[in-house]
PDB file of C-alpha atoms in Angstrom:
ATOM      1  CA  MET A   1     140.900  59.069  84.149  1.00  0.00           C
ATOM      2  CA  LEU A   2     137.282  59.195  85.312  1.00  0.00           C
ATOM      3  CA  GLY A   3     137.303  63.017  85.094  1.00  0.00           C
ATOM      4  CA  LEU A   4     138.548  62.823  81.491  1.00  0.00           C
ATOM      5  CA  PHE A   5     135.820  60.294  80.668  1.00  0.00           C
ATOM      6  CA  LYS A   6     133.114  62.612  82.061  1.00  0.00           C
ATOM      7  CA  LYS A   7     134.566  65.575  80.197  1.00  0.00           C
ATOM      8  CA  ASN A   8     134.579  63.608  76.906  1.00  0.00           C
ATOM      9  CA  ASN A   9     131.011  62.461  77.497  1.00  0.00           C
ATOM     10  CA  ALA A  10     129.896  66.080  78.140  1.00  0.00           C
ATOM     11  CA  LYS A  11     131.668  67.241  74.985  1.00  0.00           C
ATOM     12  CA  ASN A  12     130.046  64.490  72.948  1.00  0.00           C
ATOM     13  CA  ALA A  13     126.621  65.387  74.325  1.00  0.00           C
ATOM     14  CA  GLU A  14     127.130  69.094  73.501  1.00  0.00           C
ATOM     15  CA  GLU A  15     128.137  68.171  69.935  1.00  0.00           C
ATOM     16  CA  LYS A  16     125.090  65.996  69.529  1.00  0.00           C
ATOM     17  CA  LEU A  17     122.746  68.667  70.860  1.00  0.00           C
ATOM     18  CA  ALA A  18     124.276  71.292  68.565  1.00  0.00           C
ATOM     19  CA  GLU A  19     123.953  68.954  65.559  1.00  0.00           C
ATOM     20  CA  TYR A  20     120.301  68.210  66.317  1.00  0.00           C
ATOM     21  CA  GLN A  21     119.541  71.905  66.766  1.00  0.00           C
ATOM     22  CA  LYS A  22     121.277  72.778  63.530  1.00  0.00           C
ATOM     23  CA  ASN A  23     119.349  70.079  61.649  1.00  0.00           C
ATOM     24  CA  GLN A  24     116.095  70.926  63.456  1.00  0.00           C
ATOM     25  CA  ASP A  25     115.874  67.302  64.571  1.00  0.00           C
ATOM     26  CA  TRP A  26     113.575  68.008  67.481  1.00  0.00           C
ATOM     27  CA  VAL A  27     112.820  64.367  68.204  1.00  0.00           C
ATOM     28  CA  ASN A  28     116.402  63.372  68.798  1.00  0.00           C
ATOM     29  CA  LEU A  29     117.052  66.664  70.575  1.00  0.00           C
ATOM     30  CA  SER A  30     114.288  65.883  73.040  1.00  0.00           C
ATOM     31  CA  LYS A  31     115.448  62.296  73.480  1.00  0.00           C
ATOM     32  CA  THR A  32     119.034  63.395  74.094  1.00  0.00           C
ATOM     33  CA  TYR A  33     117.919  65.893  76.807  1.00  0.00           C
ATOM     34  CA  TYR A  34     115.884  63.095  78.362  1.00  0.00           C
ATOM     35  CA  GLU A  35     118.841  60.740  78.366  1.00  0.00           C
ATOM     36  CA  LEU A  36     121.032  63.419  79.944  1.00  0.00           C
ATOM     37  CA  GLY A  37     118.352  63.962  82.572  1.00  0.00           C
ATOM     38  CA  VAL A  38     118.106  60.265  83.396  1.00  0.00           C
ATOM     39  CA  ALA A  39     121.884  59.954  83.668  1.00  0.00           C
ATOM     40  CA  ALA A  40     122.107  63.027  85.928  1.00  0.00           C
ATOM     41  CA  MET A  41     119.331  61.707  88.130  1.00  0.00           C
ATOM     42  CA  GLU A  42     121.002  58.328  88.493  1.00  0.00           C
ATOM     43  CA  GLN A  43     124.278  60.066  89.431  1.00  0.00           C
ATOM     44  CA  GLY A  44     122.548  62.154  92.070  1.00  0.00           C
ATOM     45  CA  ASP A  45     123.040  65.412  90.171  1.00  0.00           C
ATOM     46  CA  LEU A  46     119.457  66.454  90.710  1.00  0.00           C
ATOM     47  CA  SER A  47     119.692  70.092  89.617  1.00  0.00           C
ATOM     48  CA  ARG A  48     120.978  68.988  86.238  1.00  0.00           C
ATOM     49  CA  ALA A  49     118.326  66.325  86.108  1.00  0.00           C
ATOM     50  CA  VAL A  50     115.714  69.086  86.473  1.00  0.00           C
ATOM     51  CA  LEU A  51     117.459  71.121  83.765  1.00  0.00           C
ATOM     52  CA  TRP A  52     117.659  68.377  81.146  1.00  0.00           C
ATOM     53  CA  LEU A  53     114.320  66.641  81.795  1.00  0.00           C
ATOM     54  CA  SER A  54     112.479  69.949  81.727  1.00  0.00           C
ATOM     55  CA  ARG A  55     114.092  70.748  78.385  1.00  0.00           C
ATOM     56  CA  ALA A  56     113.004  67.419  76.989  1.00  0.00           C
ATOM     57  CA  ASP A  57     109.444  68.043  78.232  1.00  0.00           C
ATOM     58  CA  THR A  58     109.335  71.525  76.703  1.00  0.00           C
ATOM     59  CA  ILE A  59     110.365  70.274  73.259  1.00  0.00           C
ATOM     60  CA  TYR A  60     108.116  67.257  72.957  1.00  0.00           C
ATOM     61  CA  SER A  61     105.204  69.255  74.388  1.00  0.00           C
ATOM     62  CA  ALA A  62     105.551  72.015  71.775  1.00  0.00           C
ATOM     63  CA  GLN A  63     104.640  69.924  68.725  1.00  0.00           C
ATOM     64  CA  ASP A  64     102.224  67.017  68.423  1.00  0.00           C
ATOM     65  CA  SER A  65     104.360  65.370  65.755  1.00  0.00           C
ATOM     66  CA  VAL A  66     107.393  65.382  68.050  1.00  0.00           C
ATOM     67  CA  TYR A  67     105.312  64.165  70.991  1.00  0.00           C
ATOM     68  CA  ASP A  68     104.063  61.208  68.960  1.00  0.00           C
ATOM     69  CA  LYS A  69     107.514  60.249  67.656  1.00  0.00           C
ATOM     70  CA  VAL A  70     109.153  60.490  71.045  1.00  0.00           C
ATOM     71  CA  GLY A  71     106.640  57.979  72.330  1.00  0.00           C
ATOM     72  CA  SER A  72     104.430  57.645  75.402  1.00  0.00           C
ATOM     73  CA  LYS A  73     106.953  55.502  77.314  1.00  0.00           C
ATOM     74  CA  LEU A  74     109.566  58.241  77.293  1.00  0.00           C
ATOM     75  CA  VAL A  75     106.985  60.988  77.933  1.00  0.00           C
ATOM     76  CA  ASP A  76     105.503  59.130  80.912  1.00  0.00           C
ATOM     77  CA  ASP A  77     108.839  58.360  82.462  1.00  0.00           C
ATOM     78  CA  CYS A  78     110.041  61.928  81.956  1.00  0.00           C
ATOM     79  CA  SER A  79     106.879  63.281  83.597  1.00  0.00           C
ATOM     80  CA  ASP A  80     107.217  60.886  86.515  1.00  0.00           C
ATOM     81  CA  ARG A  81     110.847  61.931  87.053  1.00  0.00           C
ATOM     82  CA  ILE A  82     110.023  65.636  86.960  1.00  0.00           C
ATOM     83  CA  ALA A  83     107.219  65.075  89.452  1.00  0.00           C
ATOM     84  CA  ALA A  84     109.623  63.203  91.767  1.00  0.00           C
ATOM     85  CA  LEU A  85     112.172  66.000  91.499  1.00  0.00           C
ATOM     86  CA  GLU A  86     109.552  68.532  92.500  1.00  0.00           C
ATOM     87  CA  ASP A  87     109.489  66.881  95.932  1.00  0.00           C
ATOM     88  CA  THR A  88     113.231  67.337  96.522  1.00  0.00           C
ATOM     89  CA  PRO A  89     114.799  70.253  98.487  1.00  0.00           C
ATOM     90  CA  LEU A  90     116.421  71.883  95.494  1.00  0.00           C
ATOM     91  CA  LEU A  91     116.648  75.608  94.903  1.00  0.00           C
ATOM     92  CA  TYR A  92     114.184  75.135  91.997  1.00  0.00           C
ATOM     93  CA  ASN A  93     111.597  74.149  94.620  1.00  0.00           C
ATOM     94  CA  ALA A  94     112.702  75.752  97.856  1.00  0.00           C
ATOM     95  CA  VAL A  95     112.835  79.402  96.714  1.00  0.00           C
ATOM     96  CA  PRO A  96     109.360  79.456  95.064  1.00  0.00           C
ATOM     97  CA  SER A  97     107.990  77.768  98.181  1.00  0.00           C
ATOM     98  CA  GLU A  98     109.504  80.397 100.469  1.00  0.00           C
ATOM     99  CA  ILE A  99     108.289  83.202  98.217  1.00  0.00           C
ATOM    100  CA  ASP A 100     104.739  81.765  98.232  1.00  0.00           C
ATOM    101  CA  GLU A 101     104.801  81.472 102.015  1.00  0.00           C
ATOM    102  CA  LYS A 102     105.779  85.128 102.443  1.00  0.00           C
ATOM    103  CA  ALA A 103     103.247  86.236  99.832  1.00  0.00           C
ATOM    104  CA  GLU A 104     100.424  84.705 101.862  1.00  0.00           C
ATOM    105  CA  ASP A 105     100.791  87.505 104.423  1.00  0.00           C
ATOM    106  CA  MET A 106     101.084  90.303 101.818  1.00  0.00           C
ATOM    107  CA  ASP A 107      98.318  92.274 100.183  1.00  0.00           C
ATOM    108  CA  ASP A 108      97.690  92.115  96.442  1.00  0.00           C
ATOM    109  CA  MET A 109      99.516  95.324  95.580  1.00  0.00           C
ATOM    110  CA  GLN A 110     102.590  94.350  97.531  1.00  0.00           C
ATOM    111  CA  VAL A 111     102.862  91.077  95.599  1.00  0.00           C
ATOM    112  CA  ARG A 112     102.326  92.864  92.280  1.00  0.00           C
ATOM    113  CA  VAL A 113     105.083  95.334  92.987  1.00  0.00           C
ATOM    114  CA  TRP A 114     107.392  92.584  94.241  1.00  0.00           C
ATOM    115  CA  GLY A 115     106.909  90.715  90.983  1.00  0.00           C
ATOM    116  CA  LEU A 116     107.344  93.871  88.901  1.00  0.00           C
ATOM    117  CA  LEU A 117     110.720  94.554  90.555  1.00  0.00           C
ATOM    118  CA  SER A 118     111.954  91.059  89.566  1.00  0.00           C
ATOM    119  CA  ILE A 119     110.760  91.579  86.005  1.00  0.00           C
ATOM    120  CA  SER A 120     112.662  94.889  85.913  1.00  0.00           C
ATOM    121  CA  ARG A 121     115.934  93.018  86.486  1.00  0.00           C
ATOM    122  CA  LEU A 122     115.259  90.952  83.354  1.00  0.00           C
ATOM    123  CA  VAL A 123     114.925  93.984  81.118  1.00  0.00           C
ATOM    124  CA  TYR A 124     118.599  94.371  80.161  1.00  0.00           C
ATOM    125  CA  LEU A 125     118.911  90.646  79.407  1.00  0.00           C
ATOM    126  CA  GLY A 126     115.650  90.776  77.474  1.00  0.00           C
ATOM    127  CA  LYS A 127     117.000  93.599  75.257  1.00  0.00           C
ATOM    128  CA  ARG A 128     119.940  91.445  74.292  1.00  0.00           C
ATOM    129  CA  LEU A 129     117.900  88.329  73.726  1.00  0.00           C
ATOM    130  CA  GLY A 130     115.401  90.344  71.733  1.00  0.00           C
ATOM    131  CA  TRP A 131     117.884  90.560  68.884  1.00  0.00           C
ATOM    132  CA  LEU A 132     117.709  86.798  68.353  1.00  0.00           C
ATOM    133  CA  SER A 133     115.438  85.509  65.607  1.00  0.00           C
ATOM    134  CA  GLY A 134     111.832  85.222  66.705  1.00  0.00           C
ATOM    135  CA  CYS A 135     112.517  86.776  70.124  1.00  0.00           C
ATOM    136  CA  ASP A 136     111.762  90.485  69.616  1.00  0.00           C
ATOM    137  CA  VAL A 137     109.051  90.334  72.298  1.00  0.00           C
ATOM    138  CA  LEU A 138     111.793  90.017  74.958  1.00  0.00           C
ATOM    139  CA  GLY A 139     113.178  93.355  73.860  1.00  0.00           C
ATOM    140  CA  LYS A 140     109.866  94.968  74.852  1.00  0.00           C
ATOM    141  CA  LEU A 141     110.040  94.088  78.547  1.00  0.00           C
ATOM    142  CA  GLY A 142     111.287  97.547  79.446  1.00  0.00           C
ATOM    143  CA  TRP A 143     108.246  99.213  77.853  1.00  0.00           C
ATOM    144  CA  ALA A 144     105.944  96.656  79.507  1.00  0.00           C
ATOM    145  CA  VAL A 145     107.456  97.357  82.961  1.00  0.00           C
ATOM    146  CA  ASP A 146     106.997 101.082  82.518  1.00  0.00           C
ATOM    147  CA  CYS A 147     103.440 100.689  81.280  1.00  0.00           C
ATOM    148  CA  ILE A 148     102.515  98.369  84.172  1.00  0.00           C
ATOM    149  CA  LEU A 149     103.996 100.753  86.708  1.00  0.00           C
ATOM    150  CA  LYS A 150     102.054 103.618  85.182  1.00  0.00           C
ATOM    151  CA  SER A 151      98.803 101.643  85.061  1.00  0.00           C
ATOM    152  CA  LEU A 152      99.045 100.816  88.787  1.00  0.00           C
ATOM    153  CA  GLN A 153      98.784 104.556  89.440  1.00  0.00           C
ATOM    154  CA  GLU A 154      96.552 105.909  86.686  1.00  0.00           C
ATOM    155  CA  PRO A 155      94.473 104.702  83.706  1.00  0.00           C
ATOM    156  CA  ILE A 156      96.297 103.867  80.505  1.00  0.00           C
ATOM    157  CA  THR A 157      95.066 104.247  76.917  1.00  0.00           C
ATOM    158  CA  GLN A 158      93.383 101.557  74.921  1.00  0.00           C
ATOM    159  CA  GLN A 159      96.438 101.486  72.650  1.00  0.00           C
ATOM    160  CA  GLU A 160      98.706 100.846  75.616  1.00  0.00           C
ATOM    161  CA  TYR A 161      96.374  98.106  76.834  1.00  0.00           C
ATOM    162  CA  SER A 162      96.420  96.495  73.364  1.00  0.00           C
ATOM    163  CA  GLN A 163     100.223  96.617  73.244  1.00  0.00           C
ATOM    164  CA  LEU A 164     100.446  94.933  76.661  1.00  0.00           C
ATOM    165  CA  SER A 165      98.034  92.290  75.451  1.00  0.00           C
ATOM    166  CA  ASP A 166     100.117  91.694  72.322  1.00  0.00           C
ATOM    167  CA  ILE A 167     103.272  91.247  74.405  1.00  0.00           C
ATOM    168  CA  CYS A 168     101.418  88.850  76.679  1.00  0.00           C
ATOM    169  CA  THR A 169     100.318  86.682  73.728  1.00  0.00           C
ATOM    170  CA  LYS A 170     103.769  86.628  72.122  1.00  0.00           C
ATOM    171  CA  LEU A 171     105.421  85.579  75.353  1.00  0.00           C
ATOM    172  CA  TYR A 172     103.113  82.555  75.495  1.00  0.00           C
ATOM    173  CA  GLU A 173     103.774  81.726  71.870  1.00  0.00           C
ATOM    174  CA  LEU A 174     107.535  81.931  72.359  1.00  0.00           C
ATOM    175  CA  GLY A 175     107.659  78.737  74.407  1.00  0.00           C
ATOM    176  CA  ASP A 176     106.226  76.654  71.544  1.00  0.00           C
ATOM    177  CA  SER A 177     108.448  78.323  68.974  1.00  0.00           C
ATOM    178  CA  THR A 178     111.452  76.478  67.585  1.00  0.00           C
ATOM    179  CA  SER A 179     113.376  79.717  68.182  1.00  0.00           C
ATOM    180  CA  PHE A 180     113.091  79.039  71.918  1.00  0.00           C
ATOM    181  CA  TYR A 181     114.911  75.687  71.911  1.00  0.00           C
ATOM    182  CA  GLY A 182     116.650  75.941  68.537  1.00  0.00           C
ATOM    183  CA  GLY A 183     120.083  76.995  69.874  1.00  0.00           C
ATOM    184  CA  GLY A 184     119.915  80.791  69.939  1.00  0.00           C
ATOM    185  CA  GLU A 185     122.410  82.334  72.357  1.00  0.00           C
ATOM    186  CA  ILE A 186     124.217  85.552  73.307  1.00  0.00           C
ATOM    187  CA  GLU A 187     127.775  86.128  74.467  1.00  0.00           C
ATOM    188  CA  VAL A 188     128.460  86.690  78.158  1.00  0.00           C
ATOM    189  CA  PRO A 189     131.851  88.365  78.850  1.00  0.00           C
ATOM    190  CA  GLY A 190     134.096  85.998  80.770  1.00  0.00           C
ATOM    191  CA  ARG A 191     131.526  83.211  80.852  1.00  0.00           C
ATOM    192  CA  ALA A 192     129.802  80.641  78.678  1.00  0.00           C
ATOM    193  CA  PRO A 193     127.134  82.007  76.291  1.00  0.00           C
ATOM    194  CA  PHE A 194     123.614  82.412  77.650  1.00  0.00           C
ATOM    195  CA  GLN A 195     121.153  80.279  75.670  1.00  0.00           C
ATOM    196  CA  LEU A 196     117.602  81.443  75.096  1.00  0.00           C
ATOM    197  CA  PHE A 197     116.592  77.989  76.321  1.00  0.00           C
ATOM    198  CA  ASP A 198     118.109  78.901  79.706  1.00  0.00           C
ATOM    199  CA  LEU A 199     114.843  80.791  80.318  1.00  0.00           C
ATOM    200  CA  ASN A 200     113.161  77.368  80.574  1.00  0.00           C
ATOM    201  CA  GLY A 201     113.902  77.065  84.309  1.00  0.00           C
ATOM    202  CA  MET A 202     111.608  78.057  87.188  1.00  0.00           C
ATOM    203  CA  MET A 203     108.552  76.904  85.232  1.00  0.00           C
ATOM    204  CA  GLY A 204     109.657  78.969  82.237  1.00  0.00           C
ATOM    205  CA  VAL A 205     110.496  82.651  82.632  1.00  0.00           C
ATOM    206  CA  HIS A 206     108.541  83.500  79.459  1.00  0.00           C
ATOM    207  CA  LEU A 207     105.465  81.675  80.771  1.00  0.00           C
ATOM    208  CA  GLU A 208     105.659  83.335  84.168  1.00  0.00           C
ATOM    209  CA  LEU A 209     105.952  86.723  82.431  1.00  0.00           C
ATOM    210  CA  ASN A 210     102.924  85.786  80.360  1.00  0.00           C
ATOM    211  CA  GLY A 211     101.017  84.831  83.512  1.00  0.00           C
ATOM    212  CA  TYR A 212     101.864  88.059  85.293  1.00  0.00           C
ATOM    213  CA  LEU A 213     100.860  90.150  82.269  1.00  0.00           C
ATOM    214  CA  ASP A 214      97.654  88.184  81.736  1.00  0.00           C
ATOM    215  CA  ASN A 215      96.694  88.706  85.361  1.00  0.00           C
ATOM    216  CA  HIS A 216      97.507  92.425  85.132  1.00  0.00           C
ATOM    217  CA  LEU A 217      95.385  92.827  81.976  1.00  0.00           C
ATOM    218  CA  ARG A 218      92.484  91.155  83.820  1.00  0.00           C
ATOM    219  CA  LEU A 219      93.022  93.537  86.747  1.00  0.00           C
ATOM    220  CA  LEU A 220      92.838  96.546  84.381  1.00  0.00           C
ATOM    221  CA  ALA A 221      89.707  95.184  82.723  1.00  0.00           C
ATOM    222  CA  ALA A 222      88.056  94.536  86.113  1.00  0.00           C
ATOM    223  CA  SER A 223      88.942  98.015  87.291  1.00  0.00           C
ATOM    224  CA  SER A 224      87.517  99.629  84.160  1.00  0.00           C
ATOM    225  CA  GLN A 225      84.238  97.750  84.723  1.00  0.00           C
ATOM    226  CA  GLY A 226      84.019  98.807  88.340  1.00  0.00           C
ATOM    227  CA  GLU A 227      84.594  95.310  89.817  1.00  0.00           C
ATOM    228  CA  GLU A 228      85.711  95.502  93.450  1.00  0.00           C
ATOM    229  CA  LEU A 229      87.643  92.217  93.706  1.00  0.00           C
ATOM    230  CA  PRO A 230      90.691  92.076  91.439  1.00  0.00           C
ATOM    231  CA  PRO A 231      92.003  88.674  90.204  1.00  0.00           C
ATOM    232  CA  ALA A 232      94.447  87.238  92.721  1.00  0.00           C
ATOM    233  CA  ILE A 233      98.057  87.667  91.662  1.00  0.00           C
ATOM    234  CA  ASP A 234     100.520  84.749  91.734  1.00  0.00           C
ATOM    235  CA  SER A 235     103.953  85.336  93.305  1.00  0.00           C
ATOM    236  CA  SER A 236     105.814  82.790  91.150  1.00  0.00           C
ATOM    237  CA  ILE A 237     107.280  85.448  88.831  1.00  0.00           C
ATOM    238  CA  VAL A 238     109.381  86.786  91.751  1.00  0.00           C
ATOM    239  CA  GLY A 239     111.897  83.907  91.641  1.00  0.00           C
ATOM    240  CA  CYS A 240     112.266  83.781  87.873  1.00  0.00           C
ATOM    241  CA  SER A 241     115.051  86.339  87.908  1.00  0.00           C
ATOM    242  CA  LEU A 242     117.382  83.682  89.430  1.00  0.00           C
ATOM    243  CA  LEU A 243     117.909  82.024  86.024  1.00  0.00           C
ATOM    244  CA  PRO A 244     119.262  78.783  87.575  1.00  0.00           C
ATOM    245  CA  ASP A 245     119.287  76.831  84.319  1.00  0.00           C
ATOM    246  CA  TYR A 246     122.112  78.965  82.983  1.00  0.00           C
ATOM    247  CA  TYR A 247     124.353  78.380  85.990  1.00  0.00           C
ATOM    248  CA  VAL A 248     123.458  74.705  86.426  1.00  0.00           C
ATOM    249  CA  ARG A 249     124.138  74.082  82.709  1.00  0.00           C
ATOM    250  CA  THR A 250     127.437  75.976  82.520  1.00  0.00           C
ATOM    251  CA  LEU A 251     128.891  75.595  86.022  1.00  0.00           C
ATOM    252  CA  GLY A 252     127.201  72.586  87.619  1.00  0.00           C
ATOM    253  CA  GLY A 253     127.105  72.089  91.355  1.00  0.00           C
ATOM    254  CA  GLU A 254     124.452  73.481  93.669  1.00  0.00           C
ATOM    255  CA  PRO A 255     122.990  76.707  92.251  1.00  0.00           C
ATOM    256  CA  GLU A 256     122.612  78.297  95.672  1.00  0.00           C
ATOM    257  CA  GLU A 257     126.434  78.301  95.978  1.00  0.00           C
ATOM    258  CA  ILE A 258     126.872  80.420  92.861  1.00  0.00           C
ATOM    259  CA  PRO A 259     127.652  84.124  93.583  1.00  0.00           C
ATOM    260  CA  GLN A 260     125.254  85.525  90.977  1.00  0.00           C
ATOM    261  CA  ILE A 261     122.364  83.531  92.382  1.00  0.00           C
ATOM    262  CA  GLN A 262     123.305  84.519  95.922  1.00  0.00           C
ATOM    263  CA  ALA A 263     123.340  88.171  94.824  1.00  0.00           C
ATOM    264  CA  GLU A 264     119.943  87.837  93.167  1.00  0.00           C
ATOM    265  CA  LEU A 265     118.455  86.098  96.227  1.00  0.00           C
ATOM    266  CA  LYS A 266     119.682  89.036  98.307  1.00  0.00           C
ATOM    267  CA  ARG A 267     117.885  91.444  95.934  1.00  0.00           C
ATOM    268  CA  ILE A 268     114.693  89.398  96.128  1.00  0.00           C
ATOM    269  CA  TRP A 269     114.619  89.487  99.905  1.00  0.00           C
ATOM    270  CA  GLU A 270     115.579  93.172  99.970  1.00  0.00           C
ATOM    271  CA  ASP A 271     112.640  93.836  97.604  1.00  0.00           C
ATOM    272  CA  TYR A 272     110.435  91.884 100.013  1.00  0.00           C
ATOM    273  CA  GLU A 273     111.437  94.206 102.845  1.00  0.00           C
ATOM    274  CA  PHE A 274     110.859  97.176 100.535  1.00  0.00           C
ATOM    275  CA  VAL A 275     107.306  96.216  99.460  1.00  0.00           C
ATOM    276  CA  CYS A 276     106.374  95.502 103.076  1.00  0.00           C
ATOM    277  CA  SER A 277     107.470  99.036 104.043  1.00  0.00           C
ATOM    278  CA  ASP A 278     105.610 102.301 103.500  1.00  0.00           C
ATOM    279  CA  PHE A 279     106.902 102.731  99.983  1.00  0.00           C
ATOM    280  CA  THR A 280     105.832 105.506  97.643  1.00  0.00           C
ATOM    281  CA  TRP A 281     105.360 105.171  93.882  1.00  0.00           C
ATOM    282  CA  SER A 282     108.346 107.462  93.468  1.00  0.00           C
ATOM    283  CA  ASP A 283     110.409 104.953  95.479  1.00  0.00           C
ATOM    284  CA  VAL A 284     109.205 102.130  93.221  1.00  0.00           C
ATOM    285  CA  ALA A 285     109.990 104.068  90.071  1.00  0.00           C
ATOM    286  CA  GLU A 286     113.516 104.800  91.285  1.00  0.00           C
ATOM    287  CA  ARG A 287     114.097 101.147  92.103  1.00  0.00           C
ATOM    288  CA  VAL A 288     112.688 100.028  88.709  1.00  0.00           C
ATOM    289  CA  ARG A 289     114.880 102.445  86.792  1.00  0.00           C
ATOM    290  CA  ALA A 290     118.011 101.183  88.530  1.00  0.00           C
ATOM    291  CA  TYR A 291     117.052  97.525  87.981  1.00  0.00           C
ATOM    292  CA  GLN A 292     116.338  98.061  84.294  1.00  0.00           C
ATOM    293  CA  LYS A 293     119.982  99.019  83.739  1.00  0.00           C
ATOM    294  CA  LEU A 294     121.284  95.987  85.647  1.00  0.00           C
ATOM    295  CA  ASP A 295     123.152  93.250  83.744  1.00  0.00           C
ATOM    296  CA  ILE A 296     121.882  90.463  85.941  1.00  0.00           C
ATOM    297  CA  LEU A 297     124.424  87.901  84.595  1.00  0.00           C
ATOM    298  CA  GLN A 298     127.295  90.111  85.792  1.00  0.00           C
ATOM    299  CA  ALA A 299     125.795  91.580  88.966  1.00  0.00           C
TER     300      ALA A 299
END
């Protein structure tokens, strides 16, 4: 009986979310995600608490009018809960921490290549998401990966630099766009649809991509001006290919027990071993080409 009650509650929540998205009622959409997050946290389902509370935060942070209508009491409590969850031993926290720890002993180029390999595995998914309204920038990830790889070996043209800069800007803007949290999704054979909003996990895949590109553009600018010290690269993009929000939302349970996440973790650590070896650019290009064809949701 309890199982049926939970199933009915989940179905009701899904219907409410779909209705608010359809009506573009961002205030109630944010509030509902917050309520789901509070309930999950009180039930000890901490991964789902991260999922729902982070979604609430993204929506009310995107528009001042929504932020004001949601109210400071909800915003403050949501922020406090997210901060508390950041101190728990969840995959959302543990994997980035482990990646950061390993990156401390790596040189700048190794970390850059490590991140680029993770981005490469998002290319196929990006192509599919790029067909959704307002999301065409995600369909350009393949070109961006190729251009970055080229620019790590030789100078690129001003036009290529400008195109990278444009992609960087549009990735940042995507997070504040209603397209991001408005219900867009793609079919996944044999599984629940993948929502664009599933990119919200791991600090926001789109924002981590933006951060990586922004840093790379600053590296290119510094190199062109003869500066010896490049801007330090952040390793946080490496774990974004895990896409935990999708699996937590659709399957529940602990994300580290899900086969697709286990497979992606294996690829991340294999990439770590690769970038710490005496790799050649030809080796990197071969790995990148293979990853760009990978359907990460099926692999």
